[in-house]
Coordinates of C-alpha atoms and ligand atoms in Angstrom, one line a residue:
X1 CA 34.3 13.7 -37.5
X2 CA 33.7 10.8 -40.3
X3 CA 35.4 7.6 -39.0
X4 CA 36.6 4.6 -41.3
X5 CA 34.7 1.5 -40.2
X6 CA 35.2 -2.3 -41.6
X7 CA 32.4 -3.8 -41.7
X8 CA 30.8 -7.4 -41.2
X9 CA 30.5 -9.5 -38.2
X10 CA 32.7 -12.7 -36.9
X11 CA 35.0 -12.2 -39.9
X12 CA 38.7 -11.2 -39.6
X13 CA 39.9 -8.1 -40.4
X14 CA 43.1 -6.6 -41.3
X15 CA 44.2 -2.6 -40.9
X16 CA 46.8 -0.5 -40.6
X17 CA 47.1 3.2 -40.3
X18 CA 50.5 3.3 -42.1
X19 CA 50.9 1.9 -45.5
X20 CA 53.8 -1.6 -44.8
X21 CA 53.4 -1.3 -40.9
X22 CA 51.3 -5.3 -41.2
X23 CA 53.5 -8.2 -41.8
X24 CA 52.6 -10.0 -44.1
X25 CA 52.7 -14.0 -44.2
X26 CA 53.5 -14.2 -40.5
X27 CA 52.1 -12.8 -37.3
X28 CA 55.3 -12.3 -35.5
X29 CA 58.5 -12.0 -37.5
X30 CA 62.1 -11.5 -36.3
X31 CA 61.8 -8.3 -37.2
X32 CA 58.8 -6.3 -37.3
X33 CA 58.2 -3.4 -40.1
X34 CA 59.3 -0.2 -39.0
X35 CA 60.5 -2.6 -35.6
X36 CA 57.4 -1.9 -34.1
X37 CA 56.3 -4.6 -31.3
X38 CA 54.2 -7.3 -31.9
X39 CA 51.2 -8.2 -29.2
X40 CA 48.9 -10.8 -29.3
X41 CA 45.5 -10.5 -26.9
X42 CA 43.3 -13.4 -27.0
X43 CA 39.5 -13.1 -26.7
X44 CA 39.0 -17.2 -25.7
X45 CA 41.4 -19.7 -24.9
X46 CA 44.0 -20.4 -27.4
X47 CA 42.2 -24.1 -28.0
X48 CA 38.6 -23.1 -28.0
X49 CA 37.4 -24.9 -31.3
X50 CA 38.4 -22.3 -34.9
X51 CA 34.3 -21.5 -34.7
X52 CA 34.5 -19.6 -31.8
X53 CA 38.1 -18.8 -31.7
X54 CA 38.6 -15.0 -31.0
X55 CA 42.5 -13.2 -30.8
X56 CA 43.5 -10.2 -32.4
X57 CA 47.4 -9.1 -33.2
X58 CA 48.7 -5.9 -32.3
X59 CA 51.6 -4.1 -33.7
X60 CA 52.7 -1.6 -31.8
X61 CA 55.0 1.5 -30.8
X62 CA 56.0 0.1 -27.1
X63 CA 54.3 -3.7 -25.6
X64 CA 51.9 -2.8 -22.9
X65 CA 53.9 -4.3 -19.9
X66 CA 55.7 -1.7 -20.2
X67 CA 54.2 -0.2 -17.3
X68 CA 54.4 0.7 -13.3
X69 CA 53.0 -1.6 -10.7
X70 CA 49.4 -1.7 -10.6
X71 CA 48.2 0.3 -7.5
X72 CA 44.7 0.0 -6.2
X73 CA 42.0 2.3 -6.9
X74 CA 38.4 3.0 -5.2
X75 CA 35.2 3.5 -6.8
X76 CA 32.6 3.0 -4.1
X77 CA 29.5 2.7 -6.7
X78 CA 31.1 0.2 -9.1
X79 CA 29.8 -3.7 -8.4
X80 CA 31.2 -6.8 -9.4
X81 CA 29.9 -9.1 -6.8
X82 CA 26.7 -10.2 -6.3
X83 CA 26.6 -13.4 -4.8
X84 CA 26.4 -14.3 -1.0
X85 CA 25.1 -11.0 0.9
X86 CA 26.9 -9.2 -1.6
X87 CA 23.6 -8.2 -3.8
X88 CA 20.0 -7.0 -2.6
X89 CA 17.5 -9.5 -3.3
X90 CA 14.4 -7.9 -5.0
X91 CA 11.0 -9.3 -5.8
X92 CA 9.1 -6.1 -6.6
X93 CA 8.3 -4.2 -9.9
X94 CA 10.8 -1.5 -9.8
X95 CA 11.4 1.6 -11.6
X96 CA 14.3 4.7 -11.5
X97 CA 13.9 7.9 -13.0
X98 CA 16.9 8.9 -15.2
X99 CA 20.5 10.2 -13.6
X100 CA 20.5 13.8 -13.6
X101 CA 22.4 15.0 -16.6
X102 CA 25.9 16.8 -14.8
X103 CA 26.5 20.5 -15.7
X104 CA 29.3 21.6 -18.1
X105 CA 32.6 20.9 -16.5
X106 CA 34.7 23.8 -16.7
X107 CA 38.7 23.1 -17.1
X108 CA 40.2 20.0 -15.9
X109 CA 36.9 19.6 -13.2
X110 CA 34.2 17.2 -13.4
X111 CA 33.4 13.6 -13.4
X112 CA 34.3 10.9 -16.3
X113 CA 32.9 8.1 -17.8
X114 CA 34.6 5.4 -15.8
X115 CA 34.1 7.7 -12.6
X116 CA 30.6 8.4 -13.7
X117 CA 29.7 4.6 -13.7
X118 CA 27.3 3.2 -11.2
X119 CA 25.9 0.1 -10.7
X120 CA 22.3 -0.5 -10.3
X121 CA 21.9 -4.7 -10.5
X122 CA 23.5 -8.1 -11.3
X123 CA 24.1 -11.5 -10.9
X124 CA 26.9 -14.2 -10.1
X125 CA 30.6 -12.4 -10.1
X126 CA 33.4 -11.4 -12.1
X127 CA 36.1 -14.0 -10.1
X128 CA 33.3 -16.8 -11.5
X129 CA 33.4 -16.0 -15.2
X130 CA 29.7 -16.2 -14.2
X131 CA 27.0 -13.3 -14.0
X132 CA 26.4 -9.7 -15.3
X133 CA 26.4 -6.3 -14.6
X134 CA 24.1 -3.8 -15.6
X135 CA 25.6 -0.2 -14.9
X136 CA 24.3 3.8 -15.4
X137 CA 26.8 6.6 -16.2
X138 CA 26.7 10.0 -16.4
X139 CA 29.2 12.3 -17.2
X140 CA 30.9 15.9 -18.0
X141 CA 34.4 14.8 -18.3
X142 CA 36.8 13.4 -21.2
X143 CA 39.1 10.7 -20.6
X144 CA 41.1 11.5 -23.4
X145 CA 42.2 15.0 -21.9
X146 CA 43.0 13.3 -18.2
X147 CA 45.0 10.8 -20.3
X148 CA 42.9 8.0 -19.0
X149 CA 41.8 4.9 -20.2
X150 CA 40.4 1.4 -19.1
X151 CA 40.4 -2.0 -19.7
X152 CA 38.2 -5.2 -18.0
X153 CA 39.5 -8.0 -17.5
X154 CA 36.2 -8.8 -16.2
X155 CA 34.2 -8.9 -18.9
X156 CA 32.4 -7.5 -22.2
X157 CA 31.2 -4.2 -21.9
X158 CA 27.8 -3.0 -24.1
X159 CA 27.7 0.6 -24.1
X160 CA 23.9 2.1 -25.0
X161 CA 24.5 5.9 -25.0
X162 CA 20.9 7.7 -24.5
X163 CA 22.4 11.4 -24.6
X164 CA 25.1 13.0 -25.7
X165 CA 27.7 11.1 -28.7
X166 CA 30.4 9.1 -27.5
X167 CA 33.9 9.2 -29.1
X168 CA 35.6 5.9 -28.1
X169 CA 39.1 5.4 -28.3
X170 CA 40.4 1.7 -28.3
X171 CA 43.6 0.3 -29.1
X172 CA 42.3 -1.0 -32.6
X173 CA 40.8 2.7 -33.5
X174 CA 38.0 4.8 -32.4
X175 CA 34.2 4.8 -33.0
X176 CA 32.0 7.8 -33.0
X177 CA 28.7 6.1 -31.2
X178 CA 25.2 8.5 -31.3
X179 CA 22.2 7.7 -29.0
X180 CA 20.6 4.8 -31.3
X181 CA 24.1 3.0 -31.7
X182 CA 25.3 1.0 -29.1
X183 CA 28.9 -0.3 -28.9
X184 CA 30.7 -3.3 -27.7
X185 CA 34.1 -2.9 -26.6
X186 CA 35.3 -7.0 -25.3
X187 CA 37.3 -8.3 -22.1
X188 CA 40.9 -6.6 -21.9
X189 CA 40.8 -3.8 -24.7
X190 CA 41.9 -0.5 -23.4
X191 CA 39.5 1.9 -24.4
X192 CA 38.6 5.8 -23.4
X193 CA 35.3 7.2 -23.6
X194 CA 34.6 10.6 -24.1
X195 CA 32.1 13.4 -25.3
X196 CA 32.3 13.3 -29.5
X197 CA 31.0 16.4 -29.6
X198 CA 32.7 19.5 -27.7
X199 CA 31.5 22.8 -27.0
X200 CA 28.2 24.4 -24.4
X201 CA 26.0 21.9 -22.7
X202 CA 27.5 19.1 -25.4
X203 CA 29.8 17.3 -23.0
X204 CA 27.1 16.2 -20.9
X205 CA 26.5 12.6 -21.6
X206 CA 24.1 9.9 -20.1
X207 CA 23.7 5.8 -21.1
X208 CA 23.7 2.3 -20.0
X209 CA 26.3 -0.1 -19.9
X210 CA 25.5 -4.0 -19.6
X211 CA 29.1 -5.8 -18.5
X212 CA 29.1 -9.4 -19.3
X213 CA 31.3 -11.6 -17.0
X214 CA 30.7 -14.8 -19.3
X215 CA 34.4 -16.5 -21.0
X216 CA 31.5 -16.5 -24.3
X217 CA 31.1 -13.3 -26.1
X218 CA 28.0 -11.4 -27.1
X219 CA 27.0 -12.0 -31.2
X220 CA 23.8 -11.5 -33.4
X221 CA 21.0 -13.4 -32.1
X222 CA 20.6 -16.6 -34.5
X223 CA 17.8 -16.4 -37.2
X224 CA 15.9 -19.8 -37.2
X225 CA 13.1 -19.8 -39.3
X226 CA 13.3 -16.4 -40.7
X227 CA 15.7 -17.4 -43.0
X228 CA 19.2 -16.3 -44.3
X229 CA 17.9 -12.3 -43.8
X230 CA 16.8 -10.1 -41.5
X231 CA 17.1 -8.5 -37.8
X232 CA 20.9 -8.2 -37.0
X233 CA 22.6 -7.8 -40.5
X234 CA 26.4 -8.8 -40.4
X235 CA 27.2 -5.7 -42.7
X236 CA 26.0 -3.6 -40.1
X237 CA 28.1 -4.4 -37.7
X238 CA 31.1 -2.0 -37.7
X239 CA 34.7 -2.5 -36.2
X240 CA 37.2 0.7 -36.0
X241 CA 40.2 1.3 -38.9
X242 CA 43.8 1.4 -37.4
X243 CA 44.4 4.8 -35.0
X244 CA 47.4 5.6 -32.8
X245 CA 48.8 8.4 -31.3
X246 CA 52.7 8.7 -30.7
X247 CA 52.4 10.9 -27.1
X248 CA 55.0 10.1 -24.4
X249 CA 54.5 11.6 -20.6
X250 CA 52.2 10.3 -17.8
X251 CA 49.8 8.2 -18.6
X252 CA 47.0 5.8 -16.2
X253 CA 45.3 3.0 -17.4
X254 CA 42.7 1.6 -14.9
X255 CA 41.9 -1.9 -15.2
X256 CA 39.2 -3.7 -13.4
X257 CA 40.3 -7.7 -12.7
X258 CA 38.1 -9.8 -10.0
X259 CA 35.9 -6.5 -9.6
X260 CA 38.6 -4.5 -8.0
X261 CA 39.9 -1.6 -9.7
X262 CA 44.0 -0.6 -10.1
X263 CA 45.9 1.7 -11.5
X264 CA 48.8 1.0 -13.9
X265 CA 51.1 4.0 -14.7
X266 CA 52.8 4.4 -18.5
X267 CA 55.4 7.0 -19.9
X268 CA 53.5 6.8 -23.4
X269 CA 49.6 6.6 -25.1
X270 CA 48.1 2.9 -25.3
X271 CA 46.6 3.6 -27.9
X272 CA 49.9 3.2 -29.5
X273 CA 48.8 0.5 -32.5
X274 CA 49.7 1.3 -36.0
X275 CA 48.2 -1.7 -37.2
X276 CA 46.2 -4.8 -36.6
X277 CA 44.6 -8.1 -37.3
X278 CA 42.5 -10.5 -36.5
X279 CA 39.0 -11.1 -35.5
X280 CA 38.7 -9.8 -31.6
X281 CA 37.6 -6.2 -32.2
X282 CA 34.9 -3.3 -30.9
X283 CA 32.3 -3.0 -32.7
X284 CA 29.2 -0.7 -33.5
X285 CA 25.8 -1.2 -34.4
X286 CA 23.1 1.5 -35.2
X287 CA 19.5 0.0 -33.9
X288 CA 17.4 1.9 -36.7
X289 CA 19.3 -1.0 -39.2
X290 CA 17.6 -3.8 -37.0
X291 CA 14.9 -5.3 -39.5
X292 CA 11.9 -6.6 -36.9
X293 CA 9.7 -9.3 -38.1
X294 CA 6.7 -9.9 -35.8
X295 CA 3.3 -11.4 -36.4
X296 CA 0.9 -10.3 -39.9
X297 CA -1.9 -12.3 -38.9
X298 CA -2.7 -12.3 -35.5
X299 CA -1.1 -12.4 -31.7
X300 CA 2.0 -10.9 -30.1
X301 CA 5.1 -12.6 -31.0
X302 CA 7.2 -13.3 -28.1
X303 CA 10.4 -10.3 -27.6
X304 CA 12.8 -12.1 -28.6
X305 CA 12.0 -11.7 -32.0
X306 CA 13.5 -8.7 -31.3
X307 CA 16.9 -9.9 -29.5
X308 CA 19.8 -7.7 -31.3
X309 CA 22.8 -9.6 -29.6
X310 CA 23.2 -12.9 -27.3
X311 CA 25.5 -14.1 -25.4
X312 CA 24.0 -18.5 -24.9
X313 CA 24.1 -20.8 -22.1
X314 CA 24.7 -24.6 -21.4
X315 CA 21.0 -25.0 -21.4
X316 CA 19.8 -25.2 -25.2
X317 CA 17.6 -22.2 -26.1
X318 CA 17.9 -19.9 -22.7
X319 CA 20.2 -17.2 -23.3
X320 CA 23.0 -16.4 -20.1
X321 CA 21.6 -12.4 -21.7
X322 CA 20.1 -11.5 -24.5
X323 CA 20.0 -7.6 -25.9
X324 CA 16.6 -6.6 -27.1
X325 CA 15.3 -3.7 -28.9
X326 CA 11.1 -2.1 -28.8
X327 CA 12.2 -0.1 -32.1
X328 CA 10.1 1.8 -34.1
X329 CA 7.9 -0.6 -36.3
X330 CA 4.6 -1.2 -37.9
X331 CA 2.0 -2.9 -36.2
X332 CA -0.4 -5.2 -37.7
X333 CA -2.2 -7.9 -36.1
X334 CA -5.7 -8.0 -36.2
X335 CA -8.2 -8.4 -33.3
X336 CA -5.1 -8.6 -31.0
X337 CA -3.9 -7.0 -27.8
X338 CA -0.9 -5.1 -29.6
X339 CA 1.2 -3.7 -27.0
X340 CA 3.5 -6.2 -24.9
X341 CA 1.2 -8.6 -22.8
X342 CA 1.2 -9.2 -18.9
X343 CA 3.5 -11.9 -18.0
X344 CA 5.8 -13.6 -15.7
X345 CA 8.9 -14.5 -17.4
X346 CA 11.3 -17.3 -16.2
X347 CA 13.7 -14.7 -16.9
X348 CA 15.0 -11.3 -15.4
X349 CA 13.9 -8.4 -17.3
X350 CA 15.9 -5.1 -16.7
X351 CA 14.6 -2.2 -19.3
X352 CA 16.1 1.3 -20.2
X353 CA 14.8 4.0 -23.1
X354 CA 16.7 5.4 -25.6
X355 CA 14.5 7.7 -27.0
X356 CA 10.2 8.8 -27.1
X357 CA 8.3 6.3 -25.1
X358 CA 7.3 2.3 -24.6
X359 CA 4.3 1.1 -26.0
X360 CA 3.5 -0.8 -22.9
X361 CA 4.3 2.2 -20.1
X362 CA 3.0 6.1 -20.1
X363 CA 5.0 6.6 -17.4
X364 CA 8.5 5.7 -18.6
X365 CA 10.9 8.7 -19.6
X366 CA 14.1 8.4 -21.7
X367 CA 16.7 7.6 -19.8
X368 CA 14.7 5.3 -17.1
X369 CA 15.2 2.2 -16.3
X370 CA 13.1 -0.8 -14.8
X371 CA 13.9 -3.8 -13.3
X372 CA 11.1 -7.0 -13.4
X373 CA 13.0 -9.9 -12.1
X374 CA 12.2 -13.5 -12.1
X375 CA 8.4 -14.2 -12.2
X376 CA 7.5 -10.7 -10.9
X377 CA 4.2 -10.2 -12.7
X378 CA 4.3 -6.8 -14.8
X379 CA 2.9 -5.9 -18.5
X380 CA 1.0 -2.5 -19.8
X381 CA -0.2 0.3 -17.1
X382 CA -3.8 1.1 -16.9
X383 CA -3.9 3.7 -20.0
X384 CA -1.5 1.6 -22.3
X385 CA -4.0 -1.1 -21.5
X386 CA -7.1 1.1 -21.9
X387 CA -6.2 2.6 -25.4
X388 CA -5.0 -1.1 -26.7
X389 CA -8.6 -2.5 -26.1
X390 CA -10.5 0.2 -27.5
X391 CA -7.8 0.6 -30.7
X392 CA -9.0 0.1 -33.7
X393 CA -7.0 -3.2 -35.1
X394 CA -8.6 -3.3 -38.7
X395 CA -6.1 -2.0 -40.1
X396 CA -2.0 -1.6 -39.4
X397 CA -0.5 1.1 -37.3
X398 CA 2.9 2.4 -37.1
X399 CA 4.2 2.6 -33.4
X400 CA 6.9 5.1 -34.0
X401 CA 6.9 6.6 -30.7
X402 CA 10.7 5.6 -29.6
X403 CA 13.0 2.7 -28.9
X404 CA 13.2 1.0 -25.7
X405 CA 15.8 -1.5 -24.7
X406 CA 16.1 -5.2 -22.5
X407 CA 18.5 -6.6 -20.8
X408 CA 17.5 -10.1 -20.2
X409 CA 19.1 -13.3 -18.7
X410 CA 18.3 -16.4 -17.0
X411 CA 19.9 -15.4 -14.1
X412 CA 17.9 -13.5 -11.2
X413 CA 19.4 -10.0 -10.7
X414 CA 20.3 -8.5 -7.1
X415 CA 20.1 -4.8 -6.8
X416 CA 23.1 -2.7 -5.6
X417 CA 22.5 -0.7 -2.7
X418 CA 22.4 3.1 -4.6
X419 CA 19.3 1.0 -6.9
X420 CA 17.8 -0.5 -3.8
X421 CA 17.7 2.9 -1.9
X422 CA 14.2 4.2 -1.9
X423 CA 15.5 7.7 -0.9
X424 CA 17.5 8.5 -4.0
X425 CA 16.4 11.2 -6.4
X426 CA 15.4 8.4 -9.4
X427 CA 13.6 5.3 -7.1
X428 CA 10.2 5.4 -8.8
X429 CA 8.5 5.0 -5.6
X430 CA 5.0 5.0 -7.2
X431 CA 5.9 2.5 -9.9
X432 CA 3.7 -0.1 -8.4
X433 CA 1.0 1.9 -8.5
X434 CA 0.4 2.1 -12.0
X435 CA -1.7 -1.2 -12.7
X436 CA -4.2 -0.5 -9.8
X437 CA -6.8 1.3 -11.9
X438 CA -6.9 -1.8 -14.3
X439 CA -10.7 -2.8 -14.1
X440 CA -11.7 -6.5 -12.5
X441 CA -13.2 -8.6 -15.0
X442 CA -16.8 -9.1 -14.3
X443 CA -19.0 -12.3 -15.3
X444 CA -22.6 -11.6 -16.0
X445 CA -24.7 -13.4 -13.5
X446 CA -26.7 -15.7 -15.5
X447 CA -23.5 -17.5 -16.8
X448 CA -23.8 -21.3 -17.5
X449 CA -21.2 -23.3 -15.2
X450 CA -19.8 -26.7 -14.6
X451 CA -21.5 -28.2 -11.1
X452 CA -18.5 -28.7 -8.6
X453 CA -17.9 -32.7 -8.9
X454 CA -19.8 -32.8 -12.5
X455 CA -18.1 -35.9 -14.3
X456 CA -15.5 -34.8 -17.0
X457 CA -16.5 -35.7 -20.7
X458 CA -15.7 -39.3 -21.7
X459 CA -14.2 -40.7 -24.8
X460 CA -16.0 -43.0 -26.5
Ligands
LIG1 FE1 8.5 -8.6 -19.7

């Protein structure tokens, strides 16, 4: 399937999937072309300042309140809580093996994306308009064919497939998304997520999801110094063309609102818009088009030269969550310890893996995740840290091994109680075990040192 896509980033956009069906000059006239209904949906209050301002206008075949009473629905492994006794505290390094991959549904059976979700961490809550989520799915099921979709009211929703191709549907259009893209679909969209592909062992599909419960919204990472060029290109960024479907009968669209899930019945599609304006859309973004700068002289620069998308705080320079990438890329710093260094950040770091491996971890497959929250101490295992001392850094070398991912915010995540249970199928249990072979430094024994209660150096 080859999908229109307008492209840029902040900008506002105009489409419409049949030739007249936009007003023009107005946003809602008396009478609409072809009397279709005209819908606004705001992405930030109507007075936030023009900068920021976010809202999108929808014209339509029937509003969406036309609808039945919302009805509550479970889903006992989706989290949107974490504060009180509501989340697991965790101090350890912590690692999970990758969901299994579910077998090829057969007929109307199996699981779907927004059954397939499950939570694994977060922080604050959705009622606070504070916090994140970070989610797993796995599933063998369309939406699309169940006549399903969702919409958050909670928050922004990053989607990182890691395998299998998503088609997702939104009420502005649909986006093909491949392991290496990621997609964004924002607070309130209805959307449906399903396999793009079809056929034998193709519907099985596997990812991340990081849900954002900030009223901000996730954007390129500024550039600072680097100038006017370089990592997240605007033109990369790709929003969906004008797509509806004119299909009456049953239709359920589940929406999450204060973390609880319900059920809203409709006698026609939602994804009903024949055109559309405005600059509150999904969007796309394939990671090989990320252009990395790092150091040509010596040291490791800092990740967040490598920070895709960012969603900022109140306090100046510390993001609420930043998106990273550990993309492919040439290495070239001389007499330096290349791989990521050990550390303890002031910030949580939760990591998954796209593709290939990490240049700090043997250990960590595709489709693993890891969790290193505030000031746990981590960095490379024993053979990453081995083969970086005794590399040869004389000359550059390309690192083209796969593309890992971070999650990172300010705020210290709390583990849900499937990613705290040691007895599940993915807990690394021997995680921590992987830095014990590092070697102790050793001082030779003839070493010149300060006496205990010398006098410091004066100035003259
Ligand atoms: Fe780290």
């Amino acid at each position: 399937m080859r999908l229109r896509y307008l492209s840029g980033f902040g900008g506002h956009f105009e489409s419409e999937a049949v030739p007249g069906a936009l007003p023009r000059g107005q946003n809602s006239p008396q009478l609409v072309p072809f009397a279709l209904y005209a819908e606004q949906l705001s992405g930030t209050a109507f007075t936030a300042p023009r900068s920021i301002n976010r809202r999108v206008w929808m014209y339509r075949l029937d509003p969406s309140v036309k609808h039945s009473r919302h009805l509550p629905r479970a889903h006992a492994a989706l989290q949107s809580d974490f504060t009180g006794t509501a989340g697991i505290v965790a101090a350890d390094q912590l690692r999970w093996r990758p969901l299994p991959l579910l077998p090829g549904a057969v007929g109307g059976e199996g699981v779907d994306w927004l059954d397939g979700l499950v939570t694994m961490c977060g922080a604050g809550s959705a009622e606070s308009k504070e916090g994140l989520a970070i989610h797993l799915y796995a599933f063998n099921a369309g939406m699309r064919a169940r006549r399903r979709a969702f919409s958050n009211a909670d928050g922004d929703l990053l989607i990182v497939p890691q395998h299998g191709a998503l088609l997702v549907t939104t009420e502005l259009g649909r986006l093909e998304v491949e392991p290496g893209e990621v997609v964004v679909v924002q607070r309130n969209i209805t959307f449906a997520v399903d396999a793009a592909v079809c056929g034998e062992g193709a519907s099985s599909c596997r990812g991340y999801v990081l849900e954002t419960f900030y009223a901000a919204h996730l954007a390129p990472a500024e550039r600072g110094p680097v100038g006017a060029n370089g990592l997240a290109e605007e033109r990369d960024f790709l929003h969906p063309t004008a797509w509806y479907e004119d299909i009456t009968g049953a239709h359920v669209v589940t929406v999450k609102t204060g973390g609880r899930l319900f059920e809203r019945a409709r006698s026609h599609s939602p994804f009903d818009v024949v055109a559309w304006h405005g600059n509150y859309a999904p969007f796309k973004y394939d990671l090989a088009r990320f252009r990395a700068v790092n150091s040509v002289t010596v040291d490791h620069t800092d990740p967040s030269v490598f920070t895709v998308l960012t969603l900022p705080s109140a306090e100046p320079g510390s993001a609420a969550v930043d998106f990273a990438i550990f993309p492919p890329r040439w290495m070239c710093a001389e007499r330096t310890f290349r791989p990521p260094y050990f550390h303890r950040n002031c910030m949580a770091e939760f990591m998954g893996l796209i593709h290939g491996g990490y240049d700090a971890k043997v250990g960590f497959v595709a489709g693993g995740s890891s969790l290193h929250n505030i000031g746990t101490p981590h960095g490379p295992d024993e053979a990453s840290y081995r083969a970086a001392i005794e590399a040869d850094t004389s000359t550059p070398a390309k690192f083209a091994g796969g593309t890992a991912f971070m999650f990172e915010t300010r705020a210290p995540l709390r583990l849900s109680g499937f990613a705290a249970d040691e007895g599940t199928a993915i807990f690394d249990t021997e995680y921590r075990n992987c830095w014990d072979g590092l070697p102790r430094a050793v001082l030779p024994a003839n070493l010149e040192h300060m006496e205990d209660g010398a006098e410091p150096p004066r100035c003259a």
